[in-house]
Short mmCIF file of C-alpha atoms in Angstrom, two decimals:
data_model
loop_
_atom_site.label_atom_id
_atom_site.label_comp_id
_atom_site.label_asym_id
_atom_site.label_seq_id
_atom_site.Cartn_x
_atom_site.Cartn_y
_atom_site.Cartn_z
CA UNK Y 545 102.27 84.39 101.06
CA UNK Y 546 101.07 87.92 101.26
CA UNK Y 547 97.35 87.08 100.37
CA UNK Y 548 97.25 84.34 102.82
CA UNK Y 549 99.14 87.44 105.42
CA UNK Y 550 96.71 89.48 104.58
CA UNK Y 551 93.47 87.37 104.53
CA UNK Y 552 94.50 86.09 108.22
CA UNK Y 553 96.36 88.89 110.10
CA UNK Y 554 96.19 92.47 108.51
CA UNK Y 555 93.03 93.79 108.77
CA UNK Y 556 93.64 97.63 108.62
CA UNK Y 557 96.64 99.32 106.83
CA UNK Y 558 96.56 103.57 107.20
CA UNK Y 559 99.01 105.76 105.27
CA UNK Y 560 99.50 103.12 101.94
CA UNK Y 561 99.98 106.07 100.29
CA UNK Y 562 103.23 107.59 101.72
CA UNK Y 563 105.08 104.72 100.65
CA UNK Y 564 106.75 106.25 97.31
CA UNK Y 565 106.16 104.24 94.51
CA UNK Y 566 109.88 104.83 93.15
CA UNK Y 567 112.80 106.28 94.90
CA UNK Y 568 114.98 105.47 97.87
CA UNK Y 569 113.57 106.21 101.27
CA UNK Y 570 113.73 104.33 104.87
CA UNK Y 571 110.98 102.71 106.73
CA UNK Y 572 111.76 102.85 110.53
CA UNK Y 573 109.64 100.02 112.40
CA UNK Y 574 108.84 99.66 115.84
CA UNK Y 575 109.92 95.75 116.51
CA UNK Y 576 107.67 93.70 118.56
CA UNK Y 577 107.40 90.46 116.25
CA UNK Y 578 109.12 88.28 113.71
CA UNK Y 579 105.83 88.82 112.83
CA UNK Y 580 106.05 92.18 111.72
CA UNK Y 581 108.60 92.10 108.55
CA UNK Y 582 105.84 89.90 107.18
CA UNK Y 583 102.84 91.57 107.69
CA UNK Y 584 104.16 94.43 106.11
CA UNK Y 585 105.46 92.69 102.91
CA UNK Y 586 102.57 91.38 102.67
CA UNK Y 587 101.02 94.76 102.36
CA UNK Y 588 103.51 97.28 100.00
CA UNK Y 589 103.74 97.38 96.27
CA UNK Y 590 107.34 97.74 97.03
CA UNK Y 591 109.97 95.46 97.55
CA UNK Y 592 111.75 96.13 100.84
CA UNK Y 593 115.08 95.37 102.02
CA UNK Y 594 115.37 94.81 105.64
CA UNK Y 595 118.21 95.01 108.31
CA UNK Y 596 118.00 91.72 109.40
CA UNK Y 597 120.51 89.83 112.19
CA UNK Y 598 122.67 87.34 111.16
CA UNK Y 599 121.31 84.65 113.59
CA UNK Y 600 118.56 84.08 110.97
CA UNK Y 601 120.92 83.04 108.61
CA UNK Y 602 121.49 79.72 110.39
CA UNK Y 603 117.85 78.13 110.49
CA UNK Y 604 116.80 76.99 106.58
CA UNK Y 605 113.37 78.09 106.66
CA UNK Y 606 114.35 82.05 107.85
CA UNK Y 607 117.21 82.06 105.59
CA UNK Y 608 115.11 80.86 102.50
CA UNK Y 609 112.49 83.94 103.63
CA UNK Y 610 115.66 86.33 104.08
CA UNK Y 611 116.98 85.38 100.39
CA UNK Y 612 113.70 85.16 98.68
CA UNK Y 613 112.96 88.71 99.75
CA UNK Y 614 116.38 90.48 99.69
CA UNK Y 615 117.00 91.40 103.21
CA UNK Y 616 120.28 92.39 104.59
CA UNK Y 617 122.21 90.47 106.70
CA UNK Y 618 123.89 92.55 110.59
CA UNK Y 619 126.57 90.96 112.01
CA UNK Y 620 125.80 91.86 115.68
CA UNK Y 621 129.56 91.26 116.96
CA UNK Y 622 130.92 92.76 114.46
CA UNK Y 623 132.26 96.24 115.95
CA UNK Y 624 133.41 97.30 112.09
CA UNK Y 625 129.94 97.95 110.47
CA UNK Y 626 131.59 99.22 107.16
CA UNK Y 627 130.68 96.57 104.93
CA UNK Y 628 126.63 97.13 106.26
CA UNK Y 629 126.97 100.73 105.68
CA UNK Y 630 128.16 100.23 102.17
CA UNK Y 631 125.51 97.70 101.01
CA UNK Y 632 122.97 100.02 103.10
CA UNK Y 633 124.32 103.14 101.32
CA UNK Y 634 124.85 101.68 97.69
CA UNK Y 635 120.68 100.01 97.69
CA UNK Y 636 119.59 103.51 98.55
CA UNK Y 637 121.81 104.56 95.72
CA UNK Y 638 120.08 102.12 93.25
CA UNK Y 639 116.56 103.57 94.35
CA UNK Y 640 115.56 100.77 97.06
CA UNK Y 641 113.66 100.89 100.01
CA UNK Y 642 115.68 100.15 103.15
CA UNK Y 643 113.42 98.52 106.32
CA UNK Y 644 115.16 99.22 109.72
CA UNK Y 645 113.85 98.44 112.89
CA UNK Y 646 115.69 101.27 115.14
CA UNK Y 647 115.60 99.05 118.20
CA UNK Y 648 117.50 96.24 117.15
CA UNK Y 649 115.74 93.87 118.70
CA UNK Y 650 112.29 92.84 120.25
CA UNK Y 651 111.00 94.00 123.89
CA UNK Y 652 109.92 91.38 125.67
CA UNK Y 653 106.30 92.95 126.25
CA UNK Y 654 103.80 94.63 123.65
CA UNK Y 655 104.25 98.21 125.78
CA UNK Y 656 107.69 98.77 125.75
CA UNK Y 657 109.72 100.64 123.42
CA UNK Y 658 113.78 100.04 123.80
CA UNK Y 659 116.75 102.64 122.87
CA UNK Y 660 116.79 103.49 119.10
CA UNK Y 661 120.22 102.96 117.49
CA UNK Y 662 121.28 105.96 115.45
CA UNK Y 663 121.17 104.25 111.86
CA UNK Y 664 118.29 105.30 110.46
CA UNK Y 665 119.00 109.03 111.29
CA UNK Y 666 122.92 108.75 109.82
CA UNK Y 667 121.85 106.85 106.66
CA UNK Y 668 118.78 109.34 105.74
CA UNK Y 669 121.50 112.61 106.10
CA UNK Y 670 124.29 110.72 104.36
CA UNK Y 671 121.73 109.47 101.36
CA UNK Y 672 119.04 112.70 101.61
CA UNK Y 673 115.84 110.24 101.93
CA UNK Y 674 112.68 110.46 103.72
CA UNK Y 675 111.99 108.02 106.74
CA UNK Y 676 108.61 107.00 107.24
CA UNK Y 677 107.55 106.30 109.91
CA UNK Y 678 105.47 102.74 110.69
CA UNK Y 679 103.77 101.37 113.97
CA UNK Y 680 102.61 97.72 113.89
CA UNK Y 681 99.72 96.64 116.43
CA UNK Y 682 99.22 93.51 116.97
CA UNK Y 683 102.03 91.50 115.91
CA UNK Y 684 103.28 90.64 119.59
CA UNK Y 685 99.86 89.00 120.18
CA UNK Y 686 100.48 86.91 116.84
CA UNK Y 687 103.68 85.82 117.91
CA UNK Y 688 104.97 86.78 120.36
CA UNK Y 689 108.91 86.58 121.52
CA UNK Y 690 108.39 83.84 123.44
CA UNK Y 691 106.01 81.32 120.75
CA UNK Y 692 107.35 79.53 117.79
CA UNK Y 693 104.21 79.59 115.62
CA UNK Y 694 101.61 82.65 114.89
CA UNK Y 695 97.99 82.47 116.44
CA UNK Y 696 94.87 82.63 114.45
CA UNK Y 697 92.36 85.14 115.51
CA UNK Y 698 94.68 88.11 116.15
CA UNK Y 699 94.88 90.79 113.78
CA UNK Y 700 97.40 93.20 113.14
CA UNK Y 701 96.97 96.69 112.19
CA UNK Y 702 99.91 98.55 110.16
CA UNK Y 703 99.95 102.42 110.72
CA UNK Y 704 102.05 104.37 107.81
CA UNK Y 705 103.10 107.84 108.88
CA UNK Y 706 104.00 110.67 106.75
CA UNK Y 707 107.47 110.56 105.17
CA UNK Y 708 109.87 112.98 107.32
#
């Protein structure tokens, strides 16, 4: 699928080279697509597992994505998050790459960026691992929040920032 991504959608990727080839570390995304978990598998060496919610879990075709490519299931309602922790906590322990998207959720407009939750932040200090920082353009005008399927003849433009 990534070719086919990539040949399609991603036509500029900047900062490839801050994602560490081995080693634990956290990619914080801004959210503005289903859209954008894709386009950036399609694009790094490495295999990253994503915070993903639970409501994906229920539709076939999401849930054979989620499983084929390791993400991590949130159980929004759930007020006791230990279990996430500890599965977030022990793959950055093995050496894995952990893909959070701070908001939580997607804005309902390309322009708007809602409140950060504070995971990122407490895993990084708990684990000692870089975040890096990555802002995806584009994917909102591939599909949006409101569509079903991605348009052709958008591309999307994945921005890698320096490990911090």
């Amino acid at each position: 699928m990534g070719p086919f991504v990539r040949l399609i959608w991603v036509k500029k990727v900047t900062g490839l080279e801050n994602i560490p080839m081995k080693g634990p570390a956290i990619v914080a995304f801004n959210h503005q697509s289903y859209f954008d978990f894709i386009c950036f598998i399609a694009v790094t060496p490495r295999n990253i597992h994503y915070l993903s919610a639970e409501k994906f879990l229920k539709n076939p075709i999401w849930r054979f994505l989620l499983k084929i490519t390791g993400q991590i299931p949130v159980i929004r309602k759930s007020r006791d998050k230990r279990e996430l922790h500890d599965i977030v906590y022990q793959h950055l322990s093995e050496g894995k790459i952990i893909g959070i998207f701070p908001e939580g959720t997607r804005a309902d407009d390309n322009t708007t960026m809602l409140r950060a939750y504070p995971g990122v932040a407490r895993y990084a200090i708990k684990k000692k691992v870089p975040i890096i920082p990555v802002g995806i353009v584009g994917a909102f005008e591939v599909l949006s929040r409101h569509e079903n399927f991605p348009k052709f003849k958008k591309i999307v433009e994945i921005k890698i920032g320096i490990p911090i």
